[in-house]
Amino acid sequence: MLRPLSPYPALIIDEGEKALVISDLHLGWEASLSERGIHVPSQTNKLLRKLEKILVLEEPDQLIVLGDVKHTIEKIEIEEWRDVPIFFERVLERVKRVRVVPGNHDGNIEVLLPNRVEVTSPYGIIFGGVGLFHGHTWPDVKILECETLVIGHIHPAITFRDPAGFTITSQVWVKAPCDKLALMKVMLKRHKIKLKAGEDLEKTFMERFMLEPKVRNLIMMPPFNDVLGGRAINRAPTLKEEVFRDFIGPVLRSGGVMLNKAEIYLLDGTFVGFLDKLTELSGC
Ligand SMILES: [Mn+2]
């Protein structure tokens, strides 16, 4: 069973064993800003308090962090040397198992994490039948066996303008239906397997990978670090931008995720509408 833990940007997967899933902590984000003369108070303690509250409330058996623990991509800032280990030491006082699925910001993350924190493959893990990966790269082909995939990375938000000219921006959950066959096709191509004329896609796939894909939905999580704001996924210009297309990662670019038919939910669980409708209302 999978449920968003409204109003928090967190998910619970409960299969007898219970996991709490969060994504995109971006610890040390403030430090990279202060280098450029912009000063934002450290968010680490605030994020820690928010997480501790959830851990006390839900008592999960494990915590899964879906990537982007820290903010800088290659190097490590002094603040990250300080904040990341302390953050995880404190978390380990409340939950016995912590796993990190590395994201694109998590180069050298192992050296910052206490030994008890497990760093998984960046190509994703499966828990309770749910496929979990950060989203900047293709997951392992095994992940396609899950009906539901969950990613972070995108920091999804929607923005719309009311008639008085106010712009409203909200972080959101996105639940998009997937085109299983399209994902299978791209996966075969990635493994340099060519379909011969008349060859059945599903049959070839199953023979090559010895597994049966069941993907139906992809959920994009809002970032746990809410000071980061987000990317307005309902603005038509955003969707067309080269930078955005680069950023969203190969899975979303593959055509295997039907973004226009995606359901959008606010953090409190309100269903806002489908993405194609919200794109019309974005004011651009
Ligand atoms: Mn990322």
Coordinates of C-alpha atoms and ligand atoms in Angstrom, one line a residue:
M1 CA 0.0 0.0 0.0
L2 CA 1.3 3.4 -1.0
R3 CA 0.0 6.7 0.4
P4 CA 1.2 10.3 0.3
L5 CA 1.6 11.6 3.8
S6 CA -0.3 14.8 3.4
P7 CA 0.4 17.6 4.1
Y8 CA 4.1 16.5 4.0
P9 CA 6.1 15.9 0.8
A10 CA 6.5 12.3 1.9
L11 CA 5.2 8.9 1.0
I12 CA 4.5 5.8 3.1
I13 CA 4.8 2.4 1.6
D14 CA 3.4 -0.2 4.0
E15 CA 3.8 -3.9 3.2
G16 CA 3.9 -5.2 6.7
E17 CA 7.3 -3.6 6.7
K18 CA 6.9 0.2 6.5
A19 CA 9.0 2.6 4.6
L20 CA 9.0 6.4 4.6
V21 CA 10.1 7.9 1.3
I22 CA 11.3 11.5 0.9
S23 CA 13.3 13.1 -1.8
D24 CA 15.5 16.1 -2.6
L25 CA 16.9 17.4 0.7
H26 CA 19.5 19.5 -1.0
L27 CA 21.3 20.1 2.3
G28 CA 23.8 23.0 1.9
W29 CA 21.8 24.8 -0.7
E30 CA 22.0 28.0 1.3
A31 CA 25.8 27.8 1.3
S32 CA 26.0 27.8 -2.4
L33 CA 23.8 30.9 -2.5
S34 CA 25.8 32.8 0.1
E35 CA 28.9 32.4 -2.1
R36 CA 27.0 34.6 -4.5
G37 CA 26.0 37.2 -1.9
I38 CA 22.5 36.0 -1.1
H39 CA 21.9 35.0 2.5
V40 CA 19.3 32.5 3.4
P41 CA 19.2 31.0 6.9
S42 CA 20.3 27.4 7.1
Q43 CA 17.4 25.0 6.5
T44 CA 19.0 21.9 7.9
N45 CA 17.6 22.1 11.4
K46 CA 14.1 23.0 10.1
L47 CA 14.2 20.0 7.7
L48 CA 15.5 17.8 10.5
R49 CA 12.7 18.8 12.8
K50 CA 10.1 18.2 10.1
L51 CA 11.5 14.8 9.4
E52 CA 11.8 13.9 13.1
K53 CA 8.1 14.8 13.6
I54 CA 7.1 12.4 10.8
L55 CA 9.3 9.6 12.1
V56 CA 7.8 9.9 15.6
L57 CA 4.3 10.0 14.1
E58 CA 4.6 7.1 11.6
E59 CA 7.4 4.9 13.2
P60 CA 8.6 3.5 9.9
D61 CA 11.0 0.5 9.8
Q62 CA 13.1 2.3 7.3
L63 CA 13.7 5.7 5.6
I64 CA 14.4 5.9 1.9
V65 CA 15.8 9.1 0.6
L66 CA 15.2 9.3 -3.2
G67 CA 18.3 11.3 -4.1
D68 CA 19.8 14.8 -3.9
V69 CA 20.8 14.6 -0.3
K70 CA 23.3 17.5 -0.8
H71 CA 23.2 20.4 -3.1
T72 CA 26.5 20.9 -4.8
I73 CA 27.0 18.4 -7.6
E74 CA 30.7 17.4 -7.8
K75 CA 32.4 19.1 -4.9
I76 CA 31.5 19.2 -1.2
E77 CA 30.9 22.5 0.6
I78 CA 32.2 23.1 4.1
E79 CA 28.5 23.3 5.2
E80 CA 27.8 20.0 3.7
W81 CA 30.7 18.4 5.6
R82 CA 29.0 19.7 8.7
D83 CA 25.3 19.3 8.0
V84 CA 25.0 16.0 6.1
P85 CA 26.6 13.8 8.8
I86 CA 24.8 15.5 11.7
F87 CA 21.5 15.3 9.9
F88 CA 21.8 11.5 9.3
E89 CA 23.2 10.8 12.8
R90 CA 20.1 12.4 14.2
V91 CA 17.8 10.6 11.8
L92 CA 19.3 7.2 12.8
E93 CA 18.3 7.9 16.4
R94 CA 14.7 7.6 15.2
V95 CA 14.7 4.9 12.5
K96 CA 16.8 1.8 12.4
R97 CA 17.4 1.6 8.6
V98 CA 18.2 4.4 6.3
R99 CA 18.8 4.0 2.5
V100 CA 19.9 6.7 0.1
V101 CA 19.2 6.2 -3.7
P102 CA 21.8 8.6 -5.2
G103 CA 20.7 11.5 -7.4
N104 CA 22.6 13.7 -9.7
H105 CA 23.8 15.9 -6.8
D106 CA 25.2 13.0 -4.8
G107 CA 28.7 12.6 -6.1
N108 CA 30.9 11.3 -3.3
I109 CA 27.9 11.2 -1.0
E110 CA 29.3 8.1 0.8
V111 CA 32.1 10.0 2.5
L112 CA 29.5 12.3 4.1
L113 CA 27.1 9.7 5.4
P114 CA 27.5 7.7 8.6
N115 CA 28.5 4.0 8.0
R116 CA 25.0 2.8 9.0
V117 CA 23.4 4.6 6.1
E118 CA 23.2 2.3 3.0
V119 CA 23.8 3.9 -0.4
T120 CA 21.9 1.9 -3.0
S121 CA 22.4 1.6 -6.8
P122 CA 21.6 4.9 -8.6
Y123 CA 19.5 2.7 -10.9
G124 CA 16.8 2.3 -8.3
I125 CA 15.4 -0.1 -5.8
I126 CA 12.0 -1.9 -5.3
F127 CA 10.2 -1.8 -2.0
G128 CA 6.7 -3.2 -1.5
G129 CA 6.3 -3.6 -5.3
V130 CA 7.0 0.1 -5.9
G131 CA 10.0 1.1 -8.1
L132 CA 12.0 3.9 -6.6
F133 CA 14.7 5.9 -8.4
H134 CA 15.8 9.6 -8.5
G135 CA 14.7 10.3 -12.1
H136 CA 17.8 11.9 -13.7
T137 CA 18.8 8.6 -15.3
W138 CA 17.2 5.4 -16.6
P139 CA 16.4 2.9 -13.9
D140 CA 17.4 -0.7 -14.0
V141 CA 15.1 -2.7 -16.4
K142 CA 13.8 -4.7 -13.4
I143 CA 12.1 -1.5 -12.1
L144 CA 9.6 -1.9 -15.0
E145 CA 8.1 -4.9 -13.3
C146 CA 6.5 -2.5 -10.8
E147 CA 3.1 -1.1 -11.5
T148 CA 4.0 2.2 -9.8
L149 CA 7.3 4.1 -10.2
V150 CA 8.2 7.0 -7.9
I151 CA 10.8 9.6 -8.7
G152 CA 12.1 12.9 -7.2
H153 CA 14.4 15.2 -9.1
I154 CA 11.7 17.3 -10.9
H155 CA 10.6 19.5 -7.9
P156 CA 7.1 19.8 -9.6
A157 CA 5.1 23.0 -9.1
I158 CA 2.2 24.6 -10.9
T159 CA 1.6 28.2 -11.4
F160 CA -1.5 30.1 -12.4
R161 CA -2.8 33.6 -12.6
D162 CA -6.1 34.6 -11.1
P163 CA -8.2 37.3 -12.9
A164 CA -6.8 40.1 -10.5
G165 CA -3.3 39.3 -11.7
F166 CA -2.0 37.4 -8.7
T167 CA 0.3 34.6 -9.5
I168 CA -0.1 31.5 -7.4
T169 CA 2.6 28.9 -7.3
S170 CA 2.2 25.6 -5.4
Q171 CA 4.3 22.5 -5.0
V172 CA 2.5 19.5 -6.2
W173 CA 2.4 15.8 -6.5
V174 CA 2.2 14.5 -10.1
K175 CA 0.7 11.1 -11.0
A176 CA 1.1 10.4 -14.7
P177 CA -0.1 7.3 -16.6
C178 CA 2.6 5.4 -18.4
D179 CA 2.7 3.9 -21.9
K180 CA 4.2 0.5 -21.0
L181 CA 4.9 -0.5 -24.6
A182 CA 6.7 2.8 -25.3
L183 CA 8.9 2.4 -22.2
M184 CA 9.7 -1.2 -23.2
K185 CA 10.6 -0.1 -26.7
V186 CA 13.0 2.5 -25.4
M187 CA 14.5 0.1 -22.9
L188 CA 15.2 -2.4 -25.7
K189 CA 16.8 0.3 -27.8
R190 CA 19.0 1.3 -24.8
H191 CA 20.2 -2.2 -24.6
K192 CA 20.9 -2.1 -28.4
I193 CA 18.3 -4.8 -29.1
K194 CA 16.6 -4.4 -32.5
L195 CA 13.1 -5.7 -33.1
K196 CA 13.0 -7.6 -36.4
A197 CA 10.0 -7.2 -38.7
G198 CA 7.1 -9.0 -37.4
E199 CA 8.7 -9.7 -34.1
D200 CA 6.5 -9.2 -31.0
L201 CA 7.7 -6.4 -28.7
E202 CA 6.4 -8.0 -25.5
K203 CA 7.6 -11.4 -26.3
T204 CA 11.1 -10.2 -27.3
F205 CA 11.3 -8.1 -24.2
M206 CA 10.4 -11.0 -21.9
E207 CA 12.8 -13.3 -23.6
R208 CA 15.7 -10.9 -23.4
F209 CA 15.2 -9.7 -19.8
M210 CA 13.2 -12.6 -18.3
L211 CA 10.7 -10.3 -16.8
E212 CA 7.2 -9.0 -17.4
P213 CA 6.8 -5.2 -17.3
K214 CA 3.7 -4.0 -15.4
V215 CA 4.3 -0.2 -15.3
R216 CA 1.1 1.8 -15.1
N217 CA 1.9 5.0 -13.3
L218 CA 4.7 7.3 -12.5
I219 CA 4.6 9.6 -9.4
M220 CA 6.8 12.7 -9.1
M221 CA 7.4 13.6 -5.5
P222 CA 7.6 17.2 -4.3
P223 CA 11.0 18.0 -2.7
F224 CA 11.3 17.6 1.1
N225 CA 13.3 20.9 1.1
D226 CA 10.4 23.2 0.3
V227 CA 12.5 26.4 0.3
L228 CA 13.6 25.3 -3.2
G229 CA 10.3 26.2 -4.7
G230 CA 9.9 24.2 -7.9
R231 CA 9.6 24.1 -11.6
A232 CA 6.2 25.2 -13.0
I233 CA 5.4 22.1 -15.1
N234 CA 2.2 23.6 -16.4
R235 CA 3.8 26.6 -18.2
A236 CA 3.9 25.8 -21.9
P237 CA 7.2 27.7 -22.3
T238 CA 8.8 25.6 -19.5
L239 CA 7.8 22.4 -21.2
K240 CA 9.4 23.5 -24.5
E241 CA 12.7 24.9 -23.0
E242 CA 15.8 23.0 -24.0
V243 CA 17.2 23.3 -20.4
F244 CA 14.0 21.8 -19.0
R245 CA 14.0 18.9 -21.5
D246 CA 17.6 18.2 -20.6
F247 CA 16.8 18.3 -17.0
I248 CA 13.7 16.2 -16.8
G249 CA 15.7 13.1 -17.6
P250 CA 15.4 10.3 -20.1
V251 CA 12.3 8.6 -18.7
L252 CA 10.1 11.6 -19.0
R253 CA 11.6 12.5 -22.4
S254 CA 11.0 9.0 -23.7
G255 CA 7.4 9.5 -24.5
G256 CA 6.5 6.7 -22.2
V257 CA 5.1 8.9 -19.6
M258 CA 1.9 10.7 -20.5
L259 CA 2.4 14.1 -18.9
N260 CA -0.6 15.8 -20.5
K261 CA -2.9 13.2 -18.8
A262 CA -1.1 13.6 -15.4
E263 CA -3.2 14.2 -12.3
I264 CA -2.0 17.0 -10.2
Y265 CA -2.5 17.1 -6.4
L266 CA -1.6 19.8 -3.8
L267 CA 0.4 18.7 -0.8
D268 CA -2.8 18.7 1.3
G269 CA -4.2 16.1 -1.1
T270 CA -6.6 18.3 -3.1
F271 CA -6.9 17.1 -6.7
V272 CA -6.3 20.3 -8.8
G273 CA -6.9 18.9 -12.2
F274 CA -5.1 17.3 -15.2
L275 CA -1.9 18.9 -16.4
D276 CA -3.2 19.7 -19.9
K277 CA -6.1 21.8 -18.3
L278 CA -3.6 23.6 -16.0
T279 CA -1.3 24.4 -18.9
E280 CA -4.2 26.4 -20.5
L281 CA -4.6 28.3 -17.2
S282 CA -0.9 29.1 -16.5
G283 CA -1.3 32.6 -18.1
C284 CA 1.5 31.9 -20.6
Ligands
MN1 MN 18.1 15.8 -9.0

